[in-house]
Coordinates of C-alpha atoms in Angstrom, one line a residue:
X21 CA 33.2 -15.3 -13.6
X22 CA 34.9 -17.8 -11.2
X23 CA 31.3 -17.4 -9.5
X24 CA 29.3 -18.5 -12.4
X25 CA 32.0 -21.3 -12.9
X26 CA 31.0 -23.0 -9.3
X27 CA 27.4 -23.0 -10.2
X28 CA 28.1 -24.8 -13.4
X29 CA 30.2 -27.2 -10.9
X30 CA 27.7 -27.8 -8.2
X31 CA 24.1 -27.7 -10.5
X32 CA 23.2 -30.0 -13.3
X33 CA 22.7 -28.2 -16.9
X34 CA 19.1 -27.1 -17.3
X35 CA 18.3 -27.4 -13.3
X36 CA 16.0 -24.8 -11.8
X37 CA 18.9 -24.7 -9.0
X38 CA 21.8 -23.7 -11.4
X39 CA 19.3 -20.6 -12.8
X40 CA 18.2 -19.4 -9.2
X41 CA 22.2 -19.9 -8.1
X42 CA 23.2 -17.6 -10.8
X43 CA 21.5 -14.8 -9.3
X44 CA 21.7 -15.9 -5.6
X45 CA 24.8 -16.2 -4.2
X46 CA 23.4 -17.7 -1.3
X47 CA 22.8 -20.8 -3.2
X48 CA 26.3 -21.1 -4.6
X49 CA 27.8 -22.9 -1.4
X50 CA 28.9 -26.8 -1.5
X51 CA 25.9 -27.6 0.9
X52 CA 23.2 -26.3 -1.4
X53 CA 22.9 -29.4 -3.8
X54 CA 24.3 -33.2 -4.7
X55 CA 24.4 -34.0 -8.4
X56 CA 20.6 -35.4 -8.0
X57 CA 19.2 -31.9 -6.7
X58 CA 18.9 -33.5 -3.7
X59 CA 19.0 -31.9 -0.2
X60 CA 20.0 -33.6 3.0
X61 CA 18.6 -32.1 6.3
X62 CA 18.2 -32.6 10.2
X63 CA 15.0 -32.4 11.3
X64 CA 15.1 -30.9 14.5
X65 CA 13.1 -28.8 17.0
X66 CA 13.8 -25.6 18.1
X67 CA 16.1 -24.2 20.8
X68 CA 13.2 -22.7 22.4
X69 CA 10.4 -25.1 22.2
X70 CA 11.4 -27.9 19.9
X71 CA 12.4 -31.9 21.0
X72 CA 15.3 -32.5 22.8
X73 CA 18.6 -33.9 20.9
X74 CA 18.4 -37.4 21.8
X75 CA 14.6 -37.2 20.1
X76 CA 15.8 -35.3 17.2
X77 CA 18.6 -38.0 16.5
X78 CA 16.3 -40.7 15.6
X79 CA 14.1 -38.7 13.3
X80 CA 14.2 -39.9 9.6
X81 CA 12.5 -39.7 6.4
X82 CA 12.1 -37.6 3.1
X83 CA 10.2 -33.9 3.2
X84 CA 9.1 -32.7 -0.1
X85 CA 8.8 -29.2 -0.9
X86 CA 7.8 -27.4 -4.3
X87 CA 6.1 -24.3 -5.8
X88 CA 7.4 -20.8 -6.0
X89 CA 10.6 -20.0 -7.1
X90 CA 10.8 -16.7 -5.0
X91 CA 10.0 -19.0 -2.1
X92 CA 12.5 -21.7 -2.9
X93 CA 15.4 -20.2 -1.5
X94 CA 13.9 -19.4 1.7
X95 CA 13.4 -23.3 1.7
X96 CA 16.4 -24.1 0.6
X97 CA 18.1 -21.8 2.9
X98 CA 15.9 -23.7 6.2
X99 CA 17.3 -26.9 4.8
X100 CA 20.9 -25.6 5.0
X101 CA 20.5 -24.3 8.6
X102 CA 18.4 -27.6 9.5
X103 CA 21.5 -29.7 8.4
X104 CA 23.8 -27.9 10.5
X105 CA 21.8 -29.4 13.4
X106 CA 21.7 -32.9 13.1
X107 CA 21.1 -34.7 9.7
X108 CA 18.4 -37.5 9.3
X109 CA 15.9 -36.2 7.2
X110 CA 16.2 -35.7 3.7
X111 CA 14.4 -32.5 2.2
X112 CA 13.8 -32.2 -1.6
X113 CA 12.9 -28.7 -2.9
X114 CA 11.4 -28.0 -6.3
X115 CA 10.6 -24.6 -8.2
X116 CA 7.9 -25.1 -10.5
X117 CA 5.8 -22.1 -9.4
X118 CA 3.2 -20.9 -7.1
X119 CA 0.5 -22.7 -9.5
X120 CA 2.5 -25.7 -10.1
X121 CA 3.2 -26.0 -6.5
X122 CA -0.5 -26.1 -5.4
X123 CA -1.1 -28.2 -8.4
X124 CA 1.1 -30.9 -7.0
X125 CA 0.0 -30.1 -3.4
X126 CA -3.8 -30.5 -3.8
X127 CA -2.7 -33.7 -5.6
X128 CA -1.5 -34.9 -2.6
X129 CA 2.3 -35.4 -4.3
X130 CA 4.4 -32.8 -1.8
X131 CA 4.1 -32.0 1.9
X132 CA 4.8 -28.4 1.9
X133 CA 3.6 -26.0 -0.9
X134 CA 6.1 -22.6 -1.1
X135 CA 3.4 -19.7 -2.5
X136 CA 4.5 -16.1 -3.4
X137 CA 0.5 -15.6 -3.4
X138 CA -2.4 -17.2 -1.1
X139 CA -3.9 -20.0 -2.0
X140 CA -6.9 -19.1 -4.6
X141 CA -10.4 -20.7 -4.5
X142 CA -9.8 -23.1 -7.5
X143 CA -7.0 -24.4 -5.7
X144 CA -8.4 -24.8 -2.3
X145 CA -11.4 -26.5 -4.3
X146 CA -9.3 -28.9 -6.0
X147 CA -7.6 -29.8 -2.4
X148 CA -10.9 -30.4 -0.7
X149 CA -11.8 -32.9 -3.8
X150 CA -9.1 -34.5 -2.5
X151 CA -9.3 -34.8 0.8
X152 CA -6.2 -32.5 1.6
X153 CA -6.1 -30.0 4.4
X154 CA -3.3 -27.7 5.1
X155 CA -1.9 -24.7 7.2
X156 CA -1.1 -21.6 5.9
X157 CA 2.1 -19.4 7.6
X158 CA 3.6 -16.4 6.0
X159 CA 7.2 -16.7 6.6
X160 CA 8.8 -13.6 4.9
X161 CA 8.1 -10.3 2.7
X162 CA 9.2 -9.3 -0.6
X163 CA 8.7 -6.6 -3.2
X164 CA 8.3 -6.7 -6.7
X165 CA 10.7 -4.3 -8.3
X166 CA 10.4 -2.8 -11.8
X167 CA 13.6 -2.8 -13.3
X168 CA 15.5 -1.2 -16.5
X169 CA 18.6 -1.5 -18.4
X170 CA 21.5 0.5 -16.6
X171 CA 21.7 2.2 -20.2
X172 CA 18.6 3.5 -19.4
X173 CA 19.3 7.2 -18.4
X174 CA 15.7 8.8 -19.0
X175 CA 13.4 7.7 -16.3
X176 CA 13.4 7.4 -12.5
X177 CA 9.8 6.5 -11.4
X178 CA 6.7 5.4 -13.2
X179 CA 3.1 5.6 -11.9
X180 CA 0.7 3.0 -11.0
X181 CA -1.2 4.3 -14.4
X182 CA 1.7 4.3 -16.7
X183 CA 2.5 0.6 -15.6
X184 CA -0.7 -0.5 -16.3
X185 CA -0.4 1.5 -19.6
X186 CA 2.2 -1.0 -20.4
X187 CA 1.3 -4.2 -19.1
X188 CA -2.7 -4.3 -19.3
X189 CA -4.7 -6.9 -21.4
X190 CA -4.6 -5.8 -25.0
X191 CA -1.6 -3.2 -24.5
X192 CA -0.2 -1.9 -27.9
X193 CA 2.7 0.1 -26.1
X194 CA 5.6 -0.9 -27.8
X195 CA 7.6 2.5 -27.4
X196 CA 8.8 4.5 -24.5
X197 CA 7.4 7.8 -26.0
X198 CA 3.8 6.1 -25.8
X199 CA 4.4 5.7 -22.1
X200 CA 5.3 9.3 -22.0
X201 CA 5.8 12.0 -24.2
X202 CA 8.9 13.3 -22.7
X203 CA 10.6 9.9 -23.0
X204 CA 13.0 9.1 -26.1
X205 CA 11.3 7.0 -29.3
X206 CA 13.1 4.0 -28.2
X207 CA 11.8 0.6 -28.6
X208 CA 10.2 -0.9 -25.6
X209 CA 11.0 -4.4 -24.5
X210 CA 9.2 -6.4 -22.1
X211 CA 10.4 -9.1 -19.6
X212 CA 8.0 -10.6 -16.5
X213 CA 7.1 -13.7 -14.6
X214 CA 4.9 -16.4 -16.6
X215 CA 1.8 -17.5 -16.1
X216 CA 2.6 -20.4 -13.5
X217 CA 4.1 -17.7 -11.3
X218 CA 2.8 -16.2 -8.6
X219 CA 4.9 -13.4 -9.1
X220 CA 2.8 -13.0 -12.3
X221 CA -0.5 -13.6 -10.1
X222 CA 0.2 -10.7 -7.6
X223 CA 1.7 -8.5 -10.4
X224 CA -1.4 -8.4 -12.8
X225 CA -3.6 -8.0 -9.5
X226 CA -1.7 -4.9 -7.7
X227 CA -1.1 -3.3 -11.4
X228 CA -4.1 -4.5 -13.6
X229 CA -6.8 -5.1 -11.0
X230 CA -7.3 -8.5 -11.8
X231 CA -5.1 -11.8 -11.2
X232 CA -4.0 -13.4 -14.2
X233 CA -5.1 -10.4 -16.7
X234 CA -2.1 -8.8 -18.7
X235 CA -0.5 -8.5 -22.3
X236 CA 0.5 -11.7 -23.6
X237 CA 3.2 -10.2 -26.0
X238 CA 6.1 -10.1 -23.7
X239 CA 9.1 -12.5 -22.9
X240 CA 7.7 -14.7 -20.1
X241 CA 9.6 -17.3 -17.5
X242 CA 9.3 -18.6 -14.1
X243 CA 12.9 -18.4 -14.4
X244 CA 14.2 -14.7 -13.2
X245 CA 17.6 -14.9 -14.7
X246 CA 16.0 -14.4 -17.8
X247 CA 14.3 -11.3 -17.1
X248 CA 17.7 -10.1 -15.5
X249 CA 19.7 -11.0 -18.8
X250 CA 16.9 -9.7 -20.9
X251 CA 16.6 -6.4 -19.5
X252 CA 20.1 -5.8 -18.8
X253 CA 20.8 -6.2 -22.7
X254 CA 18.3 -3.9 -24.0
X255 CA 18.2 -0.3 -23.4
X256 CA 14.6 -0.1 -24.0
X257 CA 14.0 -3.1 -21.9
X258 CA 11.7 -3.2 -18.6
X259 CA 10.6 -6.0 -16.6
X260 CA 9.4 -7.1 -13.1
X261 CA 10.8 -9.4 -10.7
X262 CA 11.6 -10.0 -6.6
X263 CA 13.6 -7.7 -4.8
X264 CA 16.3 -10.3 -3.7
X265 CA 17.0 -10.6 -7.4
X266 CA 17.3 -7.3 -8.3
X267 CA 19.6 -6.6 -5.0
X268 CA 21.8 -9.7 -6.5
X269 CA 22.0 -8.1 -9.8
X270 CA 21.8 -4.1 -8.8
X271 CA 25.4 -3.6 -11.0
X272 CA 23.4 -5.0 -14.1
X273 CA 20.1 -3.4 -13.6
X274 CA 18.5 -0.4 -12.6
X275 CA 15.4 -0.1 -10.1
X276 CA 12.6 2.2 -10.4
X277 CA 10.6 4.0 -8.0
X278 CA 6.7 3.5 -8.0
X279 CA 4.1 6.4 -7.7
X280 CA 0.9 5.0 -6.2
X281 CA -0.5 8.5 -5.8
X282 CA 1.8 9.7 -2.6
X283 CA 5.0 10.2 -4.5
X284 CA 7.6 8.3 -6.1
X285 CA 9.1 5.4 -3.5
X286 CA 11.5 2.7 -4.5
X287 CA 11.6 -0.9 -2.7
X288 CA 13.9 -1.7 0.1
X289 CA 13.9 -3.8 3.0
X290 CA 12.5 -0.9 5.2
X291 CA 9.9 0.3 2.6
X292 CA 8.6 -3.6 1.9
X293 CA 8.7 -4.4 5.6
X294 CA 6.6 -1.3 6.7
X295 CA 4.4 -1.8 4.0
X296 CA 5.0 1.9 2.4
X297 CA 5.9 0.4 -1.0
X298 CA 2.6 0.2 -2.7
X299 CA 1.1 -1.7 -4.5
X300 CA 3.9 -4.1 -5.0
X301 CA 4.8 -5.5 -1.4
X302 CA 3.7 -9.2 -1.1
X303 CA 3.7 -11.6 1.4
X304 CA 5.3 -14.9 1.4
X305 CA 4.0 -18.3 2.4
X306 CA 4.3 -21.9 3.3
X307 CA 1.6 -24.3 3.0
X308 CA 2.2 -27.6 5.1
X309 CA 0.0 -30.4 4.3
X310 CA -2.3 -31.7 7.2
X311 CA -1.5 -35.1 6.9
X312 CA 2.3 -34.5 6.6
X313 CA 2.0 -32.7 10.0
X314 CA 1.5 -35.4 11.8
X315 CA 4.7 -36.9 10.7
X316 CA 7.3 -35.8 13.5
X317 CA 9.8 -35.0 11.0
X318 CA 7.6 -32.3 9.0
X319 CA 6.3 -31.0 12.4
X320 CA 9.4 -30.3 13.1
X321 CA 10.9 -28.6 10.0
X322 CA 7.8 -26.7 9.9
X323 CA 8.5 -25.7 13.6
X324 CA 12.4 -24.8 12.6
X325 CA 10.9 -22.7 9.8
X326 CA 8.9 -20.8 12.2
X327 CA 11.3 -20.2 14.8
X328 CA 14.2 -19.5 12.7
X329 CA 12.4 -17.2 10.1
X330 CA 14.5 -14.2 10.6
X331 CA 17.6 -15.9 9.9
X332 CA 16.1 -17.8 7.0
X333 CA 14.8 -14.6 5.4
X334 CA 18.2 -13.3 5.7
X335 CA 20.3 -16.0 4.3
X336 CA 17.9 -16.3 1.4
X337 CA 18.3 -12.4 0.7
X338 CA 14.3 -11.6 1.4
X339 CA 12.8 -9.4 4.0
X340 CA 12.1 -10.6 7.5
X341 CA 8.5 -10.0 9.1
X342 CA 7.7 -7.3 10.9
X343 CA 6.4 -7.3 14.4
X344 CA 2.8 -7.7 13.7
X345 CA 3.2 -10.3 11.2
X346 CA 6.0 -12.2 13.7
X347 CA 3.2 -12.3 16.3
X348 CA 0.5 -13.6 14.1
X349 CA 3.1 -16.4 12.9
X350 CA 3.9 -17.6 16.1
X351 CA 0.1 -18.0 17.3
X352 CA -0.8 -19.6 14.4
X353 CA 1.9 -22.3 15.1
X354 CA 0.9 -22.2 18.9
X355 CA -2.6 -22.7 17.6
X356 CA -1.5 -25.7 15.5
X357 CA 0.4 -27.4 18.1
X358 CA -2.3 -27.2 20.2
X359 CA -4.4 -29.0 17.5
X360 CA -1.8 -31.8 16.9
X361 CA -1.0 -32.5 20.6

């Protein structure tokens, strides 16, 4: 495919960016990365509250971002739009998973941690031990999508109880007939997020009732492209991944509706944004480090992220905030600005 060829030309072999670009067309444009997987971005304020153009031109430095592979396209999109304003600040975006990002963040190694779940108590304690203070901003929404092969013609909807039966700790369910006697006698092949992923944490909490607790005998990866390939290649395959990854692979995957007790409902931008897609709608966050926000270029980048969150979410194929979430985001950032001034 021409698109795949373009990706291999843009991204180094084995890089997380190549793997994400295979399922995120928004990351295939030439702006995205150099051969050294580095983003050059301008540090600028917003049109409705940022610093003036002359001041923006004087900003310089490097901003390091790492964490969730789901949120990474948001940060990469933010860096691209930022770049169109005024080059001057270099932004590096990694995707080591939410847990991996918080580990680096609480060790003081990065400026901003991307996260597809809130920071947990253990991570907060690690930050506190190292004197790391932080702010938290919800910047978009996502809906975890349960997907099967296009060749699967026998299931359209699963209940939360059926999902728990498949994915709970110690589950030995390995055939679709064990999920529902009406389903065919067909081997069940499971694919999903790895343990360092916020996607894994959120899915296990929502379905099994306890974060990080689930069966271990499945193909696990922080790279959603592995789930796309695995599920699409097996009639009995089932997996879970972010809504944006499904949308970019709808020609290869079939998304299931979920019944949480109020009837079957599928993930969409509307059902994720209004919270009716239960229990797999989730918030997406950035966590800027307190000491980093004292640097003009980091404060400007975060302000740009906040003000431009709708455009950034759409460019990254994620779901923008609803009105209440947006109001909370702006209030939180105004409080931060007052604290920094």
